[in-house]
Amino acid sequence: MGKILGHFITPHPPIIIPEIGMGEEDKVINTVNSMKKIAKDIRELQPDTIVIITPHGPMFRDAIAISDIENIKGTFGIFEQPDVKLENNIDVSLTKRIINYTLEEDISIASITNNSEKEYGIVCELDHGSMVPLYYINREYKDYRIVHITYGILSKDELYKFGMIIKQAILDEDKSAVIIASGDLSHRLSNSGPYEYSPNGSKFDKQLLTLLESGDTLGVFTMDKDLIEEAGECGLRSFYILLGIMDTDEIKGELLSYEGTFGVGYGVLKFITKDGEKESYLEKIIEINKEDIIRKLRSEDIYVKLARESLNYYLENEEYMPIPENIPEDLLNIKRGVFVSFKKEGELRGCIGTILPTTNNVVFEIIKNSVEAGTKDPRFFPIDNDELDYLEVSVDEIMEPEPATFDSLDPKRYGVIVRSGMRTGLLLPDLEGVDTSAEQVDISLQKAGISKSDKYTLERFEVIRHR
């Protein structure tokens, strides 16, 4: 029977790799020392396998990814250090067992193989989310294989259940393992960070770390959704899986260090666990999700309800929904362009719309565009009925665009339209991670396939956003 010897949370800033930091790593010396301590702990534990969960491997919006090859390599080339390389053998039998158990539980999992580049355009390699902690571990201990997992944008209960599956798979193998959940905390701690500063960044970090230290699993799963989105984190889904692995254990977290020197929260934790003393939290987490759904559906305004009902009707009947009889008369007299957006766990799941009206009224504009966004956005697989209730829906009414100069743009207030010949790109206002006019224009140009060197015009527009 297998055994899990340790559970850890680590950040993954490449700057703490000395060859990359070039002395800058000394500014987060507590993080460096904590990573060294974890490496020494793992050397003492001498696990057969390290299961590492990362945000930065092959990311799927509808599936967990797991590297399904015998050997995996990676370099820090994208951080200008291609000679800093890592190579690990995969624990093939445990990987296969996790895949099989996951499929049996009807959770989507993608096997990343050497053929994945042809299938998905993905190279099966180590990412920096896994390489940073492994770099430090390899200085102390190398006699291990790995299971390399990248979380997907699945529901919280699915990720938690996947953690439970990992645990069972390890127990059913005759080997020992250590779990590392790789993830940085808020990226909005200061204006020197990668995202715009938010006072909620430090609030999120403090709250999450307090919950993890106290072993409050349900507290983590009931954190405020707006706070999470505002924080701009990349580790929470890794932690959901880790908590699932520790499902029935009594747990306490030991915070080895926390620093936010570069505007990103780096938390290093180890967990002290006592096996099998609690009831599973899975059903409670499922119930939390159901309550969230009910609360969300009750709070939606008529525009959002219409978009959700329209897509649901289309998925069941394969035709557009007739205009409901209870629609207020004034809406039938409004003609506007409309964008409908679907998000899953804060990540975009589909978005399509019209700049100018294409139908007789805003009601049918919403009905039509919700179907387009849910089933015909080429960036995503079509939405299915089983996931629709889990999605957040927003409807943007597009006000009439007007000519603009770069200096007149404001990404929080105005959306932007770029045009060059027959090519047009549009970006809605007030989007997560789009903080400057330059970013807004660059993204719009990319969407339209317009080069920065091409001649193009700018327009701006306001929206009425419904959520």
PDB file of N, CA, C and O in Angstrom, residues 18-80:
ATOM      1  N   PRO A  18      19.064  31.418  -8.997  1.00  0.00           N
ATOM      2  CA  PRO A  18      20.219  32.333  -8.992  1.00  0.00           C
ATOM      3  C   PRO A  18      20.702  32.725 -10.381  1.00  0.00           C
ATOM      4  O   PRO A  18      21.084  33.882 -10.605  1.00  0.00           O
ATOM      5  N   GLU A  19      20.686  31.781 -11.322  1.00  0.00           N
ATOM      6  CA  GLU A  19      21.157  32.096 -12.673  1.00  0.00           C
ATOM      7  C   GLU A  19      20.255  33.117 -13.364  1.00  0.00           C
ATOM      8  O   GLU A  19      20.678  33.787 -14.308  1.00  0.00           O
ATOM      9  N   ILE A  20      19.012  33.221 -12.911  1.00  0.00           N
ATOM     10  CA  ILE A  20      18.069  34.191 -13.475  1.00  0.00           C
ATOM     11  C   ILE A  20      18.053  35.470 -12.639  1.00  0.00           C
ATOM     12  O   ILE A  20      18.104  36.581 -13.166  1.00  0.00           O
ATOM     13  N   GLY A  21      17.988  35.309 -11.328  1.00  0.00           N
ATOM     14  CA  GLY A  21      17.905  36.467 -10.442  1.00  0.00           C
ATOM     15  C   GLY A  21      19.151  37.329 -10.443  1.00  0.00           C
ATOM     16  O   GLY A  21      19.075  38.547 -10.272  1.00  0.00           O
ATOM     17  N   MET A  22      20.312  36.715 -10.629  1.00  0.00           N
ATOM     18  CA  MET A  22      21.582  37.457 -10.656  1.00  0.00           C
ATOM     19  C   MET A  22      21.718  38.384  -9.442  1.00  0.00           C
ATOM     20  O   MET A  22      22.116  39.541  -9.558  1.00  0.00           O
ATOM     21  N   GLY A  23      21.348  37.885  -8.288  1.00  0.00           N
ATOM     22  CA  GLY A  23      21.432  38.670  -7.062  1.00  0.00           C
ATOM     23  C   GLY A  23      20.102  39.232  -6.608  1.00  0.00           C
ATOM     24  O   GLY A  23      19.930  39.546  -5.423  1.00  0.00           O
ATOM     25  N   GLU A  24      19.140  39.377  -7.531  1.00  0.00           N
ATOM     26  CA  GLU A  24      17.823  39.893  -7.158  1.00  0.00           C
ATOM     27  C   GLU A  24      17.085  38.928  -6.234  1.00  0.00           C
ATOM     28  O   GLU A  24      16.192  39.338  -5.486  1.00  0.00           O
ATOM     29  N   GLU A  25      17.461  37.648  -6.286  1.00  0.00           N
ATOM     30  CA  GLU A  25      16.808  36.672  -5.408  1.00  0.00           C
ATOM     31  C   GLU A  25      17.047  36.979  -3.936  1.00  0.00           C
ATOM     32  O   GLU A  25      16.269  36.557  -3.068  1.00  0.00           O
ATOM     33  N   ASP A  26      18.088  37.748  -3.648  1.00  0.00           N
ATOM     34  CA  ASP A  26      18.364  38.111  -2.255  1.00  0.00           C
ATOM     35  C   ASP A  26      17.285  39.022  -1.678  1.00  0.00           C
ATOM     36  O   ASP A  26      17.146  39.134  -0.455  1.00  0.00           O
ATOM     37  N   LYS A  27      16.514  39.668  -2.555  1.00  0.00           N
ATOM     38  CA  LYS A  27      15.439  40.543  -2.081  1.00  0.00           C
ATOM     39  C   LYS A  27      14.247  39.739  -1.545  1.00  0.00           C
ATOM     40  O   LYS A  27      13.364  40.305  -0.901  1.00  0.00           O
ATOM     41  N   VAL A  28      14.221  38.443  -1.864  1.00  0.00           N
ATOM     42  CA  VAL A  28      13.187  37.554  -1.313  1.00  0.00           C
ATOM     43  C   VAL A  28      13.885  36.361  -0.655  1.00  0.00           C
ATOM     44  O   VAL A  28      13.546  35.204  -0.889  1.00  0.00           O
ATOM     45  N   ILE A  29      14.856  36.678   0.180  1.00  0.00           N
ATOM     46  CA  ILE A  29      15.702  35.643   0.769  1.00  0.00           C
ATOM     47  C   ILE A  29      14.913  34.692   1.656  1.00  0.00           C
ATOM     48  O   ILE A  29      15.256  33.508   1.781  1.00  0.00           O
ATOM     49  N   ASN A  30      13.828  35.183   2.276  1.00  0.00           N
ATOM     50  CA  ASN A  30      13.016  34.287   3.104  1.00  0.00           C
ATOM     51  C   ASN A  30      12.350  33.209   2.254  1.00  0.00           C
ATOM     52  O   ASN A  30      12.237  32.050   2.676  1.00  0.00           O
ATOM     53  N   THR A  31      11.914  33.601   1.061  1.00  0.00           N
ATOM     54  CA  THR A  31      11.335  32.620   0.139  1.00  0.00           C
ATOM     55  C   THR A  31      12.385  31.602  -0.281  1.00  0.00           C
ATOM     56  O   THR A  31      12.136  30.388  -0.284  1.00  0.00           O
ATOM     57  N   VAL A  32      13.570  32.086  -0.629  1.00  0.00           N
ATOM     58  CA  VAL A  32      14.659  31.192  -1.030  1.00  0.00           C
ATOM     59  C   VAL A  32      14.986  30.207   0.092  1.00  0.00           C
ATOM     60  O   VAL A  32      15.105  28.992  -0.135  1.00  0.00           O
ATOM     61  N   ASN A  33      15.108  30.710   1.303  1.00  0.00           N
ATOM     62  CA  ASN A  33      15.453  29.838   2.431  1.00  0.00           C
ATOM     63  C   ASN A  33      14.354  28.816   2.714  1.00  0.00           C
ATOM     64  O   ASN A  33      14.634  27.668   3.081  1.00  0.00           O
ATOM     65  N   SER A  34      13.097  29.229   2.529  1.00  0.00           N
ATOM     66  CA  SER A  34      11.988  28.295   2.747  1.00  0.00           C
ATOM     67  C   SER A  34      11.978  27.200   1.682  1.00  0.00           C
ATOM     68  O   SER A  34      11.680  26.034   1.980  1.00  0.00           O
ATOM     69  N   MET A  35      12.298  27.564   0.450  1.00  0.00           N
ATOM     70  CA  MET A  35      12.381  26.556  -0.611  1.00  0.00           C
ATOM     71  C   MET A  35      13.513  25.568  -0.311  1.00  0.00           C
ATOM     72  O   MET A  35      13.379  24.355  -0.536  1.00  0.00           O
ATOM     73  N   LYS A  36      14.605  26.074   0.212  1.00  0.00           N
ATOM     74  CA  LYS A  36      15.712  25.192   0.593  1.00  0.00           C
ATOM     75  C   LYS A  36      15.302  24.262   1.728  1.00  0.00           C
ATOM     76  O   LYS A  36      15.674  23.081   1.745  1.00  0.00           O
ATOM     77  N   LYS A  37      14.519  24.782   2.666  1.00  0.00           N
ATOM     78  CA  LYS A  37      14.067  23.959   3.787  1.00  0.00           C
ATOM     79  C   LYS A  37      13.156  22.832   3.308  1.00  0.00           C
ATOM     80  O   LYS A  37      13.287  21.677   3.747  1.00  0.00           O
ATOM     81  N   ILE A  38      12.242  23.165   2.401  1.00  0.00           N
ATOM     82  CA  ILE A  38      11.361  22.127   1.862  1.00  0.00           C
ATOM     83  C   ILE A  38      12.179  21.063   1.136  1.00  0.00           C
ATOM     84  O   ILE A  38      11.914  19.858   1.259  1.00  0.00           O
ATOM     85  N   ALA A  39      13.179  21.497   0.388  1.00  0.00           N
ATOM     86  CA  ALA A  39      14.036  20.540  -0.318  1.00  0.00           C
ATOM     87  C   ALA A  39      14.721  19.594   0.665  1.00  0.00           C
ATOM     88  O   ALA A  39      14.806  18.377   0.426  1.00  0.00           O
ATOM     89  N   LYS A  40      15.197  20.125   1.775  1.00  0.00           N
ATOM     90  CA  LYS A  40      15.842  19.275   2.787  1.00  0.00           C
ATOM     91  C   LYS A  40      14.832  18.343   3.450  1.00  0.00           C
ATOM     92  O   LYS A  40      15.143  17.183   3.742  1.00  0.00           O
ATOM     93  N   ASP A  41      13.626  18.851   3.683  1.00  0.00           N
ATOM     94  CA  ASP A  41      12.572  17.991   4.240  1.00  0.00           C
ATOM     95  C   ASP A  41      12.292  16.814   3.313  1.00  0.00           C
ATOM     96  O   ASP A  41      12.132  15.665   3.762  1.00  0.00           O
ATOM     97  N   ILE A  42      12.228  17.093   2.021  1.00  0.00           N
ATOM     98  CA  ILE A  42      11.944  16.032   1.053  1.00  0.00           C
ATOM     99  C   ILE A  42      13.107  15.046   0.978  1.00  0.00           C
ATOM    100  O   ILE A  42      12.899  13.832   0.840  1.00  0.00           O
ATOM    101  N   ARG A  43      14.315  15.549   1.110  1.00  0.00           N
ATOM    102  CA  ARG A  43      15.478  14.644   1.150  1.00  0.00           C
ATOM    103  C   ARG A  43      15.355  13.675   2.325  1.00  0.00           C
ATOM    104  O   ARG A  43      15.652  12.478   2.204  1.00  0.00           O
ATOM    105  N   GLU A  44      14.908  14.183   3.469  1.00  0.00           N
ATOM    106  CA  GLU A  44      14.738  13.322   4.639  1.00  0.00           C
ATOM    107  C   GLU A  44      13.604  12.316   4.430  1.00  0.00           C
ATOM    108  O   GLU A  44      13.683  11.177   4.889  1.00  0.00           O
ATOM    109  N   LEU A  45      12.560  12.734   3.729  1.00  0.00           N
ATOM    110  CA  LEU A  45      11.415  11.844   3.499  1.00  0.00           C
ATOM    111  C   LEU A  45      11.718  10.772   2.459  1.00  0.00           C
ATOM    112  O   LEU A  45      11.150   9.682   2.497  1.00  0.00           O
ATOM    113  N   GLN A  46      12.585  11.091   1.495  1.00  0.00           N
ATOM    114  CA  GLN A  46      12.993  10.167   0.435  1.00  0.00           C
ATOM    115  C   GLN A  46      11.800   9.514  -0.280  1.00  0.00           C
ATOM    116  O   GLN A  46      11.673   8.285  -0.323  1.00  0.00           O
ATOM    117  N   PRO A  47      10.934  10.315  -0.876  1.00  0.00           N
ATOM    118  CA  PRO A  47       9.783   9.740  -1.582  1.00  0.00           C
ATOM    119  C   PRO A  47      10.201   9.062  -2.886  1.00  0.00           C
ATOM    120  O   PRO A  47      11.196   9.440  -3.511  1.00  0.00           O
ATOM    121  N   ASP A  48       9.419   8.076  -3.284  1.00  0.00           N
ATOM    122  CA  ASP A  48       9.621   7.473  -4.607  1.00  0.00           C
ATOM    123  C   ASP A  48       9.170   8.425  -5.712  1.00  0.00           C
ATOM    124  O   ASP A  48       9.736   8.429  -6.806  1.00  0.00           O
ATOM    125  N   THR A  49       8.125   9.206  -5.402  1.00  0.00           N
ATOM    126  CA  THR A  49       7.483  10.037  -6.422  1.00  0.00           C
ATOM    127  C   THR A  49       7.140  11.405  -5.851  1.00  0.00           C
ATOM    128  O   THR A  49       6.751  11.516  -4.685  1.00  0.00           O
ATOM    129  N   ILE A  50       7.286  12.423  -6.677  1.00  0.00           N
ATOM    130  CA  ILE A  50       6.786  13.758  -6.350  1.00  0.00           C
ATOM    131  C   ILE A  50       5.662  14.083  -7.327  1.00  0.00           C
ATOM    132  O   ILE A  50       5.866  14.084  -8.545  1.00  0.00           O
ATOM    133  N   VAL A  51       4.479  14.318  -6.785  1.00  0.00           N
ATOM    134  CA  VAL A  51       3.340  14.760  -7.595  1.00  0.00           C
ATOM    135  C   VAL A  51       3.323  16.276  -7.542  1.00  0.00           C
ATOM    136  O   VAL A  51       3.184  16.867  -6.467  1.00  0.00           O
ATOM    137  N   ILE A  52       3.482  16.907  -8.693  1.00  0.00           N
ATOM    138  CA  ILE A  52       3.522  18.365  -8.728  1.00  0.00           C
ATOM    139  C   ILE A  52       2.355  18.892  -9.558  1.00  0.00           C
ATOM    140  O   ILE A  52       2.096  18.432 -10.671  1.00  0.00           O
ATOM    141  N   ILE A  53       1.635  19.842  -8.971  1.00  0.00           N
ATOM    142  CA  ILE A  53       0.451  20.437  -9.595  1.00  0.00           C
ATOM    143  C   ILE A  53       0.795  21.883  -9.923  1.00  0.00           C
ATOM    144  O   ILE A  53       1.166  22.657  -9.037  1.00  0.00           O
ATOM    145  N   THR A  54       0.682  22.249 -11.185  1.00  0.00           N
ATOM    146  CA  THR A  54       1.163  23.546 -11.650  1.00  0.00           C
ATOM    147  C   THR A  54       0.088  24.297 -12.427  1.00  0.00           C
ATOM    148  O   THR A  54      -0.767  23.680 -13.062  1.00  0.00           O
ATOM    149  N   PRO A  55       0.143  25.635 -12.414  1.00  0.00           N
ATOM    150  CA  PRO A  55      -0.760  26.419 -13.259  1.00  0.00           C
ATOM    151  C   PRO A  55      -0.224  26.668 -14.663  1.00  0.00           C
ATOM    152  O   PRO A  55      -0.950  27.197 -15.508  1.00  0.00           O
ATOM    153  N   HIS A  56       1.047  26.349 -14.914  1.00  0.00           N
ATOM    154  CA  HIS A  56       1.696  26.863 -16.120  1.00  0.00           C
ATOM    155  C   HIS A  56       2.103  25.806 -17.130  1.00  0.00           C
ATOM    156  O   HIS A  56       2.863  26.093 -18.057  1.00  0.00           O
ATOM    157  N   GLY A  57       1.593  24.586 -16.976  1.00  0.00           N
ATOM    158  CA  GLY A  57       1.766  23.588 -18.017  1.00  0.00           C
ATOM    159  C   GLY A  57       0.686  23.758 -19.075  1.00  0.00           C
ATOM    160  O   GLY A  57       0.101  24.834 -19.225  1.00  0.00           O
ATOM    161  N   PRO A  58       0.374  22.707 -19.820  1.00  0.00           N
ATOM    162  CA  PRO A  58      -0.676  22.796 -20.848  1.00  0.00           C
ATOM    163  C   PRO A  58      -2.040  23.027 -20.193  1.00  0.00           C
ATOM    164  O   PRO A  58      -2.551  22.158 -19.502  1.00  0.00           O
ATOM    165  N   MET A  59      -2.608  24.195 -20.416  1.00  0.00           N
ATOM    166  CA  MET A  59      -3.844  24.582 -19.734  1.00  0.00           C
ATOM    167  C   MET A  59      -5.051  24.354 -20.635  1.00  0.00           C
ATOM    168  O   MET A  59      -5.098  24.853 -21.760  1.00  0.00           O
ATOM    169  N   PHE A  60      -6.022  23.592 -20.132  1.00  0.00           N
ATOM    170  CA  PHE A  60      -7.286  23.385 -20.829  1.00  0.00           C
ATOM    171  C   PHE A  60      -8.410  23.988 -19.994  1.00  0.00           C
ATOM    172  O   PHE A  60      -8.399  23.910 -18.771  1.00  0.00           O
ATOM    173  N   ARG A  61      -9.387  24.552 -20.674  1.00  0.00           N
ATOM    174  CA  ARG A  61     -10.517  25.152 -19.968  1.00  0.00           C
ATOM    175  C   ARG A  61     -11.530  24.104 -19.530  1.00  0.00           C
ATOM    176  O   ARG A  61     -12.376  24.384 -18.688  1.00  0.00           O
ATOM    177  N   ASP A  62     -11.440  22.900 -20.103  1.00  0.00           N
ATOM    178  CA  ASP A  62     -12.445  21.889 -19.794  1.00  0.00           C
ATOM    179  C   ASP A  62     -11.830  20.560 -19.372  1.00  0.00           C
ATOM    180  O   ASP A  62     -12.514  19.541 -19.344  1.00  0.00           O
ATOM    181  N   ALA A  63     -10.545  20.552 -19.037  1.00  0.00           N
ATOM    182  CA  ALA A  63      -9.907  19.288 -18.658  1.00  0.00           C
ATOM    183  C   ALA A  63      -8.636  19.556 -17.864  1.00  0.00           C
ATOM    184  O   ALA A  63      -7.975  20.584 -18.030  1.00  0.00           O
ATOM    185  N   ILE A  64      -8.307  18.611 -17.002  1.00  0.00           N
ATOM    186  CA  ILE A  64      -7.010  18.589 -16.334  1.00  0.00           C
ATOM    187  C   ILE A  64      -6.009  17.969 -17.298  1.00  0.00           C
ATOM    188  O   ILE A  64      -6.354  17.066 -18.069  1.00  0.00           O
ATOM    189  N   ALA A  65      -4.774  18.446 -17.286  1.00  0.00           N
ATOM    190  CA  ALA A  65      -3.735  17.894 -18.161  1.00  0.00           C
ATOM    191  C   ALA A  65      -2.715  17.134 -17.325  1.00  0.00           C
ATOM    192  O   ALA A  65      -2.328  17.578 -16.238  1.00  0.00           O
ATOM    193  N   ILE A  66      -2.270  15.993 -17.834  1.00  0.00           N
ATOM    194  CA  ILE A  66      -1.267  15.192 -17.135  1.00  0.00           C
ATOM    195  C   ILE A  66      -0.264  14.672 -18.157  1.00  0.00           C
ATOM    196  O   ILE A  66      -0.644  14.186 -19.226  1.00  0.00           O
ATOM    197  N   SER A  67       1.009  14.828 -17.862  1.00  0.00           N
ATOM    198  CA  SER A  67       2.064  14.418 -18.794  1.00  0.00           C
ATOM    199  C   SER A  67       2.171  12.898 -18.797  1.00  0.00           C
ATOM    200  O   SER A  67       2.480  12.288 -17.770  1.00  0.00           O
ATOM    201  N   ASP A  68       1.927  12.317 -19.958  1.00  0.00           N
ATOM    202  CA  ASP A  68       1.824  10.862 -20.089  1.00  0.00           C
ATOM    203  C   ASP A  68       2.930  10.343 -21.005  1.00  0.00           C
ATOM    204  O   ASP A  68       2.681   9.802 -22.085  1.00  0.00           O
ATOM    205  N   ILE A  69       4.167  10.561 -20.572  1.00  0.00           N
ATOM    206  CA  ILE A  69       5.344  10.092 -21.297  1.00  0.00           C
ATOM    207  C   ILE A  69       6.318   9.511 -20.275  1.00  0.00           C
ATOM    208  O   ILE A  69       6.065   9.556 -19.068  1.00  0.00           O
ATOM    209  N   GLU A  70       7.426   8.964 -20.735  1.00  0.00           N
ATOM    210  CA  GLU A  70       8.362   8.326 -19.805  1.00  0.00           C
ATOM    211  C   GLU A  70       9.359   9.303 -19.209  1.00  0.00           C
ATOM    212  O   GLU A  70       9.835   9.103 -18.083  1.00  0.00           O
ATOM    213  N   ASN A  71       9.683  10.356 -19.958  1.00  0.00           N
ATOM    214  CA  ASN A  71      10.704  11.298 -19.506  1.00  0.00           C
ATOM    215  C   ASN A  71      10.306  12.696 -19.961  1.00  0.00           C
ATOM    216  O   ASN A  71       9.786  12.868 -21.066  1.00  0.00           O
ATOM    217  N   ILE A  72      10.529  13.690 -19.102  1.00  0.00           N
ATOM    218  CA  ILE A  72      10.113  15.052 -19.426  1.00  0.00           C
ATOM    219  C   ILE A  72      11.248  16.023 -19.109  1.00  0.00           C
ATOM    220  O   ILE A  72      11.955  15.864 -18.110  1.00  0.00           O
ATOM    221  N   LYS A  73      11.423  17.007 -19.988  1.00  0.00           N
ATOM    222  CA  LYS A  73      12.518  17.961 -19.854  1.00  0.00           C
ATOM    223  C   LYS A  73      11.971  19.384 -19.888  1.00  0.00           C
ATOM    224  O   LYS A  73      10.859  19.631 -20.346  1.00  0.00           O
ATOM    225  N   GLY A  74      12.793  20.305 -19.430  1.00  0.00           N
ATOM    226  CA  GLY A  74      12.435  21.713 -19.515  1.00  0.00           C
ATOM    227  C   GLY A  74      13.658  22.583 -19.321  1.00  0.00           C
ATOM    228  O   GLY A  74      14.666  22.149 -18.749  1.00  0.00           O
ATOM    229  N   THR A  75      13.580  23.812 -19.814  1.00  0.00           N
ATOM    230  CA  THR A  75      14.651  24.780 -19.613  1.00  0.00           C
ATOM    231  C   THR A  75      14.033  26.114 -19.210  1.00  0.00           C
ATOM    232  O   THR A  75      12.832  26.337 -19.359  1.00  0.00           O
ATOM    233  N   PHE A  76      14.890  27.000 -18.717  1.00  0.00           N
ATOM    234  CA  PHE A  76      14.460  28.360 -18.403  1.00  0.00           C
ATOM    235  C   PHE A  76      14.791  29.309 -19.557  1.00  0.00           C
ATOM    236  O   PHE A  76      15.094  30.479 -19.345  1.00  0.00           O
ATOM    237  N   GLY A  77      14.699  28.781 -20.778  1.00  0.00           N
ATOM    238  CA  GLY A  77      15.038  29.572 -21.958  1.00  0.00           C
ATOM    239  C   GLY A  77      14.202  30.827 -22.102  1.00  0.00           C
ATOM    240  O   GLY A  77      14.707  31.868 -22.536  1.00  0.00           O
ATOM    241  N   ILE A  78      12.911  30.766 -21.746  1.00  0.00           N
ATOM    242  CA  ILE A  78      12.074  31.960 -21.896  1.00  0.00           C
ATOM    243  C   ILE A  78      12.461  33.039 -20.892  1.00  0.00           C
ATOM    244  O   ILE A  78      12.021  34.184 -21.005  1.00  0.00           O
ATOM    245  N   PHE A  79      13.292  32.669 -19.916  1.00  0.00           N
ATOM    246  CA  PHE A  79      13.820  33.647 -18.961  1.00  0.00           C
ATOM    247  C   PHE A  79      15.307  33.903 -19.215  1.00  0.00           C
ATOM    248  O   PHE A  79      16.060  34.260 -18.314  1.00  0.00           O
ATOM    249  N   GLU A  80      15.699  33.667 -20.481  1.00  0.00           N
ATOM    250  CA  GLU A  80      17.037  33.973 -20.985  1.00  0.00           C
ATOM    251  C   GLU A  80      18.133  33.141 -20.334  1.00  0.00           C
ATOM    252  O   GLU A  80      19.293  33.564 -20.275  1.00  0.00           O
TER     253      GLU A  80
END
